[in-house]
Short mmCIF file of N, CA and C in Angstrom, two decimals:
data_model
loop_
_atom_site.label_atom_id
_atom_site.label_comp_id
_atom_site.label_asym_id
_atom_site.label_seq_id
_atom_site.Cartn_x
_atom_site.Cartn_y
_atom_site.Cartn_z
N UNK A 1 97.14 -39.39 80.50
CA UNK A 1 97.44 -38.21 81.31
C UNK A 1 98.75 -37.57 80.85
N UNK A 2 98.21 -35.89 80.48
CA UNK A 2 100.07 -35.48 80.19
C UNK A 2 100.30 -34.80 81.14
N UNK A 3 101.81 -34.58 81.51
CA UNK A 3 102.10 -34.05 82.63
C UNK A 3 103.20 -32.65 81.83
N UNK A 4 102.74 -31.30 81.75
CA UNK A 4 103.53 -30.18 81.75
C UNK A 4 104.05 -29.58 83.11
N UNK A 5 105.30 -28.99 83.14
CA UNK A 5 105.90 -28.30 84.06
C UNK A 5 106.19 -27.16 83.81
N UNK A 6 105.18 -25.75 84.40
CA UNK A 6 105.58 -24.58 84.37
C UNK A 6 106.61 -24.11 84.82
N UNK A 7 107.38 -22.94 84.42
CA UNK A 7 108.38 -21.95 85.12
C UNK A 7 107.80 -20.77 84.82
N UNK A 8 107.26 -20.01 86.17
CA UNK A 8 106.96 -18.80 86.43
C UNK A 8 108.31 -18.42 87.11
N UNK A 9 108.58 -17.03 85.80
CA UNK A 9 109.55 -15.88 86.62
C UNK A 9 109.20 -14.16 86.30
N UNK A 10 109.51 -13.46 87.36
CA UNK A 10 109.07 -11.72 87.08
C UNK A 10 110.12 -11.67 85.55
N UNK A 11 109.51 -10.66 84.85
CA UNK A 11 110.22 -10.39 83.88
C UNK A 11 111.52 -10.00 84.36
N UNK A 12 112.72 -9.80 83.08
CA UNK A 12 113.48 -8.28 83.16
C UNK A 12 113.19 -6.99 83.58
N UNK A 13 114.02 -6.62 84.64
CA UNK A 13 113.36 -5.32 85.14
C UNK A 13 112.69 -5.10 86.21
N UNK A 14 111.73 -6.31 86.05
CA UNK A 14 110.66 -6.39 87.44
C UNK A 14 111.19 -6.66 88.56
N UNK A 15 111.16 -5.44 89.53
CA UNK A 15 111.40 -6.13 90.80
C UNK A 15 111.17 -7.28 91.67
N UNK A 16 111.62 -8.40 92.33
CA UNK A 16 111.37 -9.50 92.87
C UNK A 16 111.62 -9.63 94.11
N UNK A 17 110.44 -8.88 94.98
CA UNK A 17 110.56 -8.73 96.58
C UNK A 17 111.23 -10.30 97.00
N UNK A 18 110.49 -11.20 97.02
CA UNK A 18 110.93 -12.42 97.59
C UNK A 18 112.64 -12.70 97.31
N UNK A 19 113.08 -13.11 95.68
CA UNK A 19 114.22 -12.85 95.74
C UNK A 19 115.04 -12.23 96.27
N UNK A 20 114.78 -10.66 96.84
CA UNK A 20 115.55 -9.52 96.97
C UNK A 20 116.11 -10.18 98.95
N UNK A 21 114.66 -10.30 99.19
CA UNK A 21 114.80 -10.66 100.57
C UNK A 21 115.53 -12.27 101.18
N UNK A 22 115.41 -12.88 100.22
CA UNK A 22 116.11 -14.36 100.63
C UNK A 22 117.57 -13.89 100.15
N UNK A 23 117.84 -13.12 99.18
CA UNK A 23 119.48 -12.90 98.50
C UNK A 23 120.02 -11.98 100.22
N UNK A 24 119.11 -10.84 100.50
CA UNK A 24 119.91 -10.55 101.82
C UNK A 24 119.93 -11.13 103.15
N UNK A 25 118.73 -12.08 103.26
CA UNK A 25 119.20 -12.99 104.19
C UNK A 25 120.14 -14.41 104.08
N UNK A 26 120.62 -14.66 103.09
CA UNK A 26 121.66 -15.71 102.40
C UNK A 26 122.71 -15.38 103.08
N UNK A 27 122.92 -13.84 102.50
CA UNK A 27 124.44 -12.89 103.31
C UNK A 27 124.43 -12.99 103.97
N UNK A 28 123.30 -12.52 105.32
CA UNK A 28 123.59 -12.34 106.95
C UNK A 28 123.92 -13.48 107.26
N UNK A 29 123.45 -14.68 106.69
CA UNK A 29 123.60 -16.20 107.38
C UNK A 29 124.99 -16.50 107.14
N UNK A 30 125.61 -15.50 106.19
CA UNK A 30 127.36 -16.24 105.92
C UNK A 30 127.47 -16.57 104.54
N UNK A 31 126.47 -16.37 104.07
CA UNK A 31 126.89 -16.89 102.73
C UNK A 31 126.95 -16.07 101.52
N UNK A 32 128.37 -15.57 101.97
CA UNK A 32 128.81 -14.13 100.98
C UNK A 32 128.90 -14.66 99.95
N UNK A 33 129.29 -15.96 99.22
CA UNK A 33 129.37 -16.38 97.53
C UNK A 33 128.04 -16.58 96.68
N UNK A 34 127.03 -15.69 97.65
CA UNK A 34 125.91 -15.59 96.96
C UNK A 34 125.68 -14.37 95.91
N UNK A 35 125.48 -14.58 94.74
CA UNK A 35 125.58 -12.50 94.45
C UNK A 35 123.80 -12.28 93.28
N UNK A 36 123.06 -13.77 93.40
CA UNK A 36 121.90 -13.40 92.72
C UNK A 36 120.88 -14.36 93.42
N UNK A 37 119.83 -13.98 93.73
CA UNK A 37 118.70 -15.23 93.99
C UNK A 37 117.18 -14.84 93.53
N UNK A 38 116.81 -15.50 92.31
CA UNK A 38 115.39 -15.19 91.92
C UNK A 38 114.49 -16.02 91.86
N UNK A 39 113.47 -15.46 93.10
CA UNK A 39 112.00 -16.52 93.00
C UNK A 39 110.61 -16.14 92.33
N UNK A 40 110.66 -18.05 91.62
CA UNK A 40 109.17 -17.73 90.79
C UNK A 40 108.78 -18.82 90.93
N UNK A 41 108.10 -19.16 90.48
CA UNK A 41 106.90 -20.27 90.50
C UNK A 41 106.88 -21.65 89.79
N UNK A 42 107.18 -22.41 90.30
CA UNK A 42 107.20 -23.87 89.85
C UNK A 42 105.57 -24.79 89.61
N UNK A 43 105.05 -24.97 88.41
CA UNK A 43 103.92 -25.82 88.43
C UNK A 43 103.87 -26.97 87.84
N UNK A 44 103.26 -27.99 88.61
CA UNK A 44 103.50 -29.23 88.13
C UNK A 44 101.86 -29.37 87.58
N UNK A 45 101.57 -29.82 86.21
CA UNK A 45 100.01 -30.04 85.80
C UNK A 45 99.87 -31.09 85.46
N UNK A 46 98.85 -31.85 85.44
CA UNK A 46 98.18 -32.83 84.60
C UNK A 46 96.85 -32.72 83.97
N UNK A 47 96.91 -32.95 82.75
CA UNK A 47 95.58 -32.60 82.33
C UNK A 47 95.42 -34.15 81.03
N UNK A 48 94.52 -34.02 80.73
CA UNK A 48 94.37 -34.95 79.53
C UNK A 48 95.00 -35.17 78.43
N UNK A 49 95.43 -36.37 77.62
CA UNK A 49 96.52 -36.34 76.91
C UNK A 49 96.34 -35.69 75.35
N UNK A 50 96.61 -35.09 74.66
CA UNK A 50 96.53 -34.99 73.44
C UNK A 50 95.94 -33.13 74.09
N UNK A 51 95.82 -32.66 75.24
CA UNK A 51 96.16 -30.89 75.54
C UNK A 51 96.94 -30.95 74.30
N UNK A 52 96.47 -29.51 73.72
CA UNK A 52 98.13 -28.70 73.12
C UNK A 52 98.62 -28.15 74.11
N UNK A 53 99.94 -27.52 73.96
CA UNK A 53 100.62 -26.58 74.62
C UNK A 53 99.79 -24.91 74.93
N UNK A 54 98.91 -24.72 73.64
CA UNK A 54 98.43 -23.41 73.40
C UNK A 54 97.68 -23.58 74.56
N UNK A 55 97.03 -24.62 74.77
CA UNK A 55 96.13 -24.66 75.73
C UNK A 55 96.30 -24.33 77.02
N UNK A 56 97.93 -24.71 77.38
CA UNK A 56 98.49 -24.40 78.77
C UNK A 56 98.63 -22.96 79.16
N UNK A 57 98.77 -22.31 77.64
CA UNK A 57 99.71 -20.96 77.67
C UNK A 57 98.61 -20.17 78.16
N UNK A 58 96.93 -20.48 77.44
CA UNK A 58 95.83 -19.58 77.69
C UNK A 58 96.14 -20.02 79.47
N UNK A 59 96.05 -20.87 80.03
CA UNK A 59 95.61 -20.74 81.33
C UNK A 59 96.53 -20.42 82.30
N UNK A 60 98.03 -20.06 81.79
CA UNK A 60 98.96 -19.61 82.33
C UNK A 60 99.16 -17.82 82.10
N UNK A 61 97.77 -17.19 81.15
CA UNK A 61 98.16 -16.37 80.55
C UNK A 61 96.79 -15.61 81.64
N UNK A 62 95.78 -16.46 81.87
CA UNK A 62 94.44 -16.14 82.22
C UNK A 62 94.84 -16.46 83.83
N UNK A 63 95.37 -16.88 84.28
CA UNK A 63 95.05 -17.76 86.19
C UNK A 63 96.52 -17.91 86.44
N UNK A 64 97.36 -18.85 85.65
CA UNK A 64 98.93 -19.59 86.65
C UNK A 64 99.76 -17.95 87.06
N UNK A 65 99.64 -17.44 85.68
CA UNK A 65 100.78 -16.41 85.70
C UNK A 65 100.09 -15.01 85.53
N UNK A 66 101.08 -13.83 85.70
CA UNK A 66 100.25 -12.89 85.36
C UNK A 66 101.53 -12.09 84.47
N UNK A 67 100.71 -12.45 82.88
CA UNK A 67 101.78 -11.81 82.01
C UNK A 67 102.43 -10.29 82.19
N UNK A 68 101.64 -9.39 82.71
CA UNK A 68 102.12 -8.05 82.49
C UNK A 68 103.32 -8.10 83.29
N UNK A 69 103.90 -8.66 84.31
CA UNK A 69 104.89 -8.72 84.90
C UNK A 69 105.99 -9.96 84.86
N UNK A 70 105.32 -10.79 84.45
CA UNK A 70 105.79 -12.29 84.39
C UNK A 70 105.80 -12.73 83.22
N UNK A 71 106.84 -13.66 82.91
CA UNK A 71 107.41 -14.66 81.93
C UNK A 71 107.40 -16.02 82.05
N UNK A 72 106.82 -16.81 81.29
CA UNK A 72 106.72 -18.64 81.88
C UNK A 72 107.24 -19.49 80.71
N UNK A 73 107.59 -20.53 80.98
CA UNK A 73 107.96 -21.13 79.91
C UNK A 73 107.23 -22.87 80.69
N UNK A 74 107.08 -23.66 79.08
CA UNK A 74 106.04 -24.87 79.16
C UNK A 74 106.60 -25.59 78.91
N UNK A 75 106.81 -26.89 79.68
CA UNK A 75 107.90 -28.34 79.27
C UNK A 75 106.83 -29.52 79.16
N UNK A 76 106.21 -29.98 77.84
CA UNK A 76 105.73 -31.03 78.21
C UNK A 76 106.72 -32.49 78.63
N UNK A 77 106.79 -32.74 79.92
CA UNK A 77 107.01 -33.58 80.88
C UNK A 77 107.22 -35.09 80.36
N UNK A 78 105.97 -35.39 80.07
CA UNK A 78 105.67 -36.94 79.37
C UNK A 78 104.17 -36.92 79.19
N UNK A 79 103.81 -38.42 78.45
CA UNK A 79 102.34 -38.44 78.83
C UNK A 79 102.20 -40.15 78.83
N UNK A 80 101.04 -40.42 80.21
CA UNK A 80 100.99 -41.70 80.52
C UNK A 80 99.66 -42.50 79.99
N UNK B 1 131.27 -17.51 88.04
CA UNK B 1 129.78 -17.22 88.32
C UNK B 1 129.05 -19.02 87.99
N UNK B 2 128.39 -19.49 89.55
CA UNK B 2 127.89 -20.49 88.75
C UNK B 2 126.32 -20.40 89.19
N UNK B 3 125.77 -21.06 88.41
CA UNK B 3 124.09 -21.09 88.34
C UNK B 3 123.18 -22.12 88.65
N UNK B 4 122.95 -22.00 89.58
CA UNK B 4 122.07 -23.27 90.16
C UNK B 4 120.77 -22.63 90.07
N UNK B 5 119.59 -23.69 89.73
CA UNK B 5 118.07 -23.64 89.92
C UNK B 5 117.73 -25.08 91.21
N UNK B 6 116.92 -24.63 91.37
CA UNK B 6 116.07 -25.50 93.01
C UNK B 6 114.35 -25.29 92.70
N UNK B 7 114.19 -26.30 92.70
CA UNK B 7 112.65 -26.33 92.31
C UNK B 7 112.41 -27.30 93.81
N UNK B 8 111.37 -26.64 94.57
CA UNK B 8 110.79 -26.79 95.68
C UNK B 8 109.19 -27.20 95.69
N UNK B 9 108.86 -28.10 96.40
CA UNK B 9 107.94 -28.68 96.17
C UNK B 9 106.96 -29.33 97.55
N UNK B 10 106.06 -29.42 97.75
CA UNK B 10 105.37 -29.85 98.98
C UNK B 10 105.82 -31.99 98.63
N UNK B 11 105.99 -31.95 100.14
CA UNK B 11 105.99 -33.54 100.04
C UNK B 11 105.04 -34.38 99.24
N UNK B 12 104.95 -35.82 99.65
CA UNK B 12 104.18 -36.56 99.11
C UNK B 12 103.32 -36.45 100.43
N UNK B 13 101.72 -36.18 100.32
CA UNK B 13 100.80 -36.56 101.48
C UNK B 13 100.69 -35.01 102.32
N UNK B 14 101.75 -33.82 101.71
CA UNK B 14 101.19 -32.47 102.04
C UNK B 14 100.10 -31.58 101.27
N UNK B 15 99.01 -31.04 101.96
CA UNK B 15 98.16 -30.39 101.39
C UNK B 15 99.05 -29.12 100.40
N UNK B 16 98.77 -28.98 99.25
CA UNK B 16 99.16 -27.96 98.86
C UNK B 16 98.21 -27.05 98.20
N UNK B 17 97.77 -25.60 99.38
CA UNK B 17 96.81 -24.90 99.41
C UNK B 17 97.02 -23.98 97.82
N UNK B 18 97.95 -23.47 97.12
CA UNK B 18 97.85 -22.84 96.01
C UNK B 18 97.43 -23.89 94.85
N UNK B 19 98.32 -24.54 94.77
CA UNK B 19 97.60 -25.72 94.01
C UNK B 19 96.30 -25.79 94.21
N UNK B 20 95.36 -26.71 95.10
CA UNK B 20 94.24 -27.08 95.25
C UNK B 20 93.29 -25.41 94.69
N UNK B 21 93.66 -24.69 94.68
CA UNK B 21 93.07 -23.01 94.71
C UNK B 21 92.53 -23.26 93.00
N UNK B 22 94.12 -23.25 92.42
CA UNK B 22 94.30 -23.35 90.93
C UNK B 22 93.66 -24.73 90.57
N UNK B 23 93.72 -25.36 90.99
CA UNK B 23 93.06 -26.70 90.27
C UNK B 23 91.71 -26.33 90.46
N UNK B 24 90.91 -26.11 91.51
CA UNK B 24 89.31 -25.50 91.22
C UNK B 24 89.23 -24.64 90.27
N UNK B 25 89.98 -23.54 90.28
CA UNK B 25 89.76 -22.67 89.53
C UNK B 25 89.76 -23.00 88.50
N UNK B 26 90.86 -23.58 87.74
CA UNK B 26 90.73 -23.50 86.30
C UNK B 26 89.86 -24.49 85.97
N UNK B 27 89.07 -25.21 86.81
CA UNK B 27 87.80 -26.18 86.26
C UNK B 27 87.01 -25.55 85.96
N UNK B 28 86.57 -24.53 86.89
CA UNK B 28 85.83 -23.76 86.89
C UNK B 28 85.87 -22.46 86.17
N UNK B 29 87.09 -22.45 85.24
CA UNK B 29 87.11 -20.91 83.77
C UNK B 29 86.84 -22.10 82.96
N UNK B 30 86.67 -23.50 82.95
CA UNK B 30 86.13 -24.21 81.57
C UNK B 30 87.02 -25.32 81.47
N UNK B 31 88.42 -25.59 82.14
CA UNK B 31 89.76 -25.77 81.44
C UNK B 31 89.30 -27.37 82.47
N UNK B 32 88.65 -28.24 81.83
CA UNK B 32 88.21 -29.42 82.63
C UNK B 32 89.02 -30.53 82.51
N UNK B 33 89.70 -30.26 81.23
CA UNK B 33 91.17 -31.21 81.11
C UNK B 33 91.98 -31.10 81.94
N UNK B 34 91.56 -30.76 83.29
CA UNK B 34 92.95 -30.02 84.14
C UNK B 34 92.39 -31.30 85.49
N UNK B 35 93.89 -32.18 85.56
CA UNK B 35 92.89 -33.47 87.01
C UNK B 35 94.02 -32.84 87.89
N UNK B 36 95.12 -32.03 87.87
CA UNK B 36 95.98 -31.97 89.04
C UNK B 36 96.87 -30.55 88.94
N UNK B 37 97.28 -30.02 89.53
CA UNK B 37 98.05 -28.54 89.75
C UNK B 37 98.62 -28.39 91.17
N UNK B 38 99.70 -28.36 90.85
CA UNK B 38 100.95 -28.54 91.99
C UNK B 38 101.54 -27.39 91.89
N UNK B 39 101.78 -26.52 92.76
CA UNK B 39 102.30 -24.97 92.99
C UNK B 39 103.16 -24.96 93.98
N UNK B 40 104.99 -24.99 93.41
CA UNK B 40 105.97 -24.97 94.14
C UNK B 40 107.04 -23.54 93.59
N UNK B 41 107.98 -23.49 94.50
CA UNK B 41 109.25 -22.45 94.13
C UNK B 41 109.87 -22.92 93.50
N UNK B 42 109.87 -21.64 92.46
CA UNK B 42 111.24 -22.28 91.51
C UNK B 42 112.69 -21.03 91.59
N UNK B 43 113.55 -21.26 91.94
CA UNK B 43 114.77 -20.37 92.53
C UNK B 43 116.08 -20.74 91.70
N UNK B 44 116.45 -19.51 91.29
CA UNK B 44 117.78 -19.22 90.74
C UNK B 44 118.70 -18.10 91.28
N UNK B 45 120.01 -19.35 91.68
CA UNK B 45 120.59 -19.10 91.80
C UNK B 45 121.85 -18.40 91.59
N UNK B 46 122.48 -17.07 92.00
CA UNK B 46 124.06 -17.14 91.26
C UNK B 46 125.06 -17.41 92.39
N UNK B 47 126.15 -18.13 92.18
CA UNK B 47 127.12 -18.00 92.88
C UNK B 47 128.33 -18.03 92.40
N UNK B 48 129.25 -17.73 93.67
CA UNK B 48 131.02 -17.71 93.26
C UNK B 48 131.19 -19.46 92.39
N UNK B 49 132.15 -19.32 91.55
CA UNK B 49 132.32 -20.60 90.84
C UNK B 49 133.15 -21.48 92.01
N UNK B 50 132.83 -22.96 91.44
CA UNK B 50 133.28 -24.13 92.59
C UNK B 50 132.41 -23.87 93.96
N UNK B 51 131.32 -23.37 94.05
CA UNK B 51 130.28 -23.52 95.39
C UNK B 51 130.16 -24.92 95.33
N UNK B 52 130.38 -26.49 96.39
CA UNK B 52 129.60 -27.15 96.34
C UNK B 52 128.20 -27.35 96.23
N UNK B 53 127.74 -28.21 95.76
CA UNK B 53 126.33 -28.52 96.00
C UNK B 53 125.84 -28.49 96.91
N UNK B 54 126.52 -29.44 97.80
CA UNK B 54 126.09 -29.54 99.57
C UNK B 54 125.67 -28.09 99.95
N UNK B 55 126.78 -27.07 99.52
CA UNK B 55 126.60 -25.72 100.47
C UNK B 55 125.16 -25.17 100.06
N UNK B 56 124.46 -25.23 98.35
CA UNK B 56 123.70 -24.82 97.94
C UNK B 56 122.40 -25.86 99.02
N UNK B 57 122.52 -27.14 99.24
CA UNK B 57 121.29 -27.78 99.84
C UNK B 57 121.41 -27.34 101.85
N UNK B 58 122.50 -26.84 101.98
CA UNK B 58 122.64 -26.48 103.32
C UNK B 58 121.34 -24.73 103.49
N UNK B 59 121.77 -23.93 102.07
CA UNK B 59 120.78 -23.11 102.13
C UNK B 59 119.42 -23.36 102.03
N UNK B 60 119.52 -24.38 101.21
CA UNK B 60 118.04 -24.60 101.37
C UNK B 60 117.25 -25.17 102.53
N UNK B 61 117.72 -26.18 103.16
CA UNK B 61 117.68 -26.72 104.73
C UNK B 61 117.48 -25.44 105.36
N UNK B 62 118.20 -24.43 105.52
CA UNK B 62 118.18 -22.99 106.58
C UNK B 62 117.43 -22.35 106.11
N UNK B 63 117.04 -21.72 104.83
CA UNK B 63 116.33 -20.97 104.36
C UNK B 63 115.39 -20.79 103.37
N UNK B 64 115.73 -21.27 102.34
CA UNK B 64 115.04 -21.32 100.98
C UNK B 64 113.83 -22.17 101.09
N UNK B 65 113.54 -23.39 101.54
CA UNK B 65 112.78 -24.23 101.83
C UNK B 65 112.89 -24.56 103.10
N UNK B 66 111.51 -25.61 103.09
CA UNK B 66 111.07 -25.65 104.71
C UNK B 66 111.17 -27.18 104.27
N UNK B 67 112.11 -27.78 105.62
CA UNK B 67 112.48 -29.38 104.99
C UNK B 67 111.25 -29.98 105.47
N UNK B 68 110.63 -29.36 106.98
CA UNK B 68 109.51 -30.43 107.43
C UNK B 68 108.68 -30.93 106.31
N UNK B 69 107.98 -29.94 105.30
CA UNK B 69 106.83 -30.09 104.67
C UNK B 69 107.47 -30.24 103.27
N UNK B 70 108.41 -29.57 102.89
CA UNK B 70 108.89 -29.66 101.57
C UNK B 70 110.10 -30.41 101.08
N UNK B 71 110.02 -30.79 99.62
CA UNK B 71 111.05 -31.08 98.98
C UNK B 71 111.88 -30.60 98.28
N UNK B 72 113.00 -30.79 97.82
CA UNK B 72 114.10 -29.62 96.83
C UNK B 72 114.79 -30.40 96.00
N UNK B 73 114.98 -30.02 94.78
CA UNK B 73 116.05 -30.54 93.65
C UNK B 73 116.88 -29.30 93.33
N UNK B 74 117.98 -29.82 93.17
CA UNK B 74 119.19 -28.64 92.92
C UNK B 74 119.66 -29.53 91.42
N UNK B 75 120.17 -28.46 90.40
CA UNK B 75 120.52 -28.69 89.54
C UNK B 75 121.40 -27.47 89.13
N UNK B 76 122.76 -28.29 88.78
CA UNK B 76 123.82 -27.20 88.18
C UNK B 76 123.54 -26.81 86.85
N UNK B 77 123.49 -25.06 86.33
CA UNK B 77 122.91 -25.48 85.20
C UNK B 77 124.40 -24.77 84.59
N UNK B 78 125.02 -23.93 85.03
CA UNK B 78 126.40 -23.65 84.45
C UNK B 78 127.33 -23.19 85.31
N UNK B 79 128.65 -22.73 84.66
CA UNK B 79 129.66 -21.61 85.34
C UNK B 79 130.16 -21.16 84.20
N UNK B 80 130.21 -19.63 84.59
CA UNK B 80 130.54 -19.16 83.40
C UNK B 80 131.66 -17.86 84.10
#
């Protein structure tokens, strides 16, 4: 079993409602030493050992992520 | 300026409804090498330099994550 770990984030540029809204509720709560907060997508996979990477990218490219707005990057993890 | 990431995650023994979504799915575009898919937040941070850690897991406790159901890792990744 290998285990990859996605990072889904909006590109450069792309607006990031969720971010936008946790960065101004950070402030109201007091916590002015905040001045950036960006949310994206954390995936934890397992698939069979000897996957390539290419393999992850098609299904991060087709279903995890959605490239026209988004950027991901692929960590293979380990494999057991 | 320092930079923290927080990768958020459903407990051990919580249903995690995006996951379970994506794991059918991509069995079902072909991708059968796929036995598990875990769908958590991944959040970056900026803050004033010298923020403790604590203060960064105090946000997450209040806001960023939900402690009942979820888990959080904080990791310093610079100050610059």
């Amino acid at each position: 079993m290998a285990r990859f770990q996605i990072f889904v984030t909006y590109k450069k540029g792309i607006f990031d409602p969720p971010g936008a809204t946790a960065e101004r509720a950070l402030v109201s709560l007091g916590y002015d030493e905040v001045s950036s907060v960006k949310i994206g997508t954390f995936i934890e996979l397992e698939v069979e050992d000897g996957t390539p990477e290419a393999r992850i990218a098609e299904m991060c490219d087709r279903l995890l992520a959605n490239p026209v707005i988004q950027d991901y990057r692929i960590e293979l993890v380990g494999e057991a």
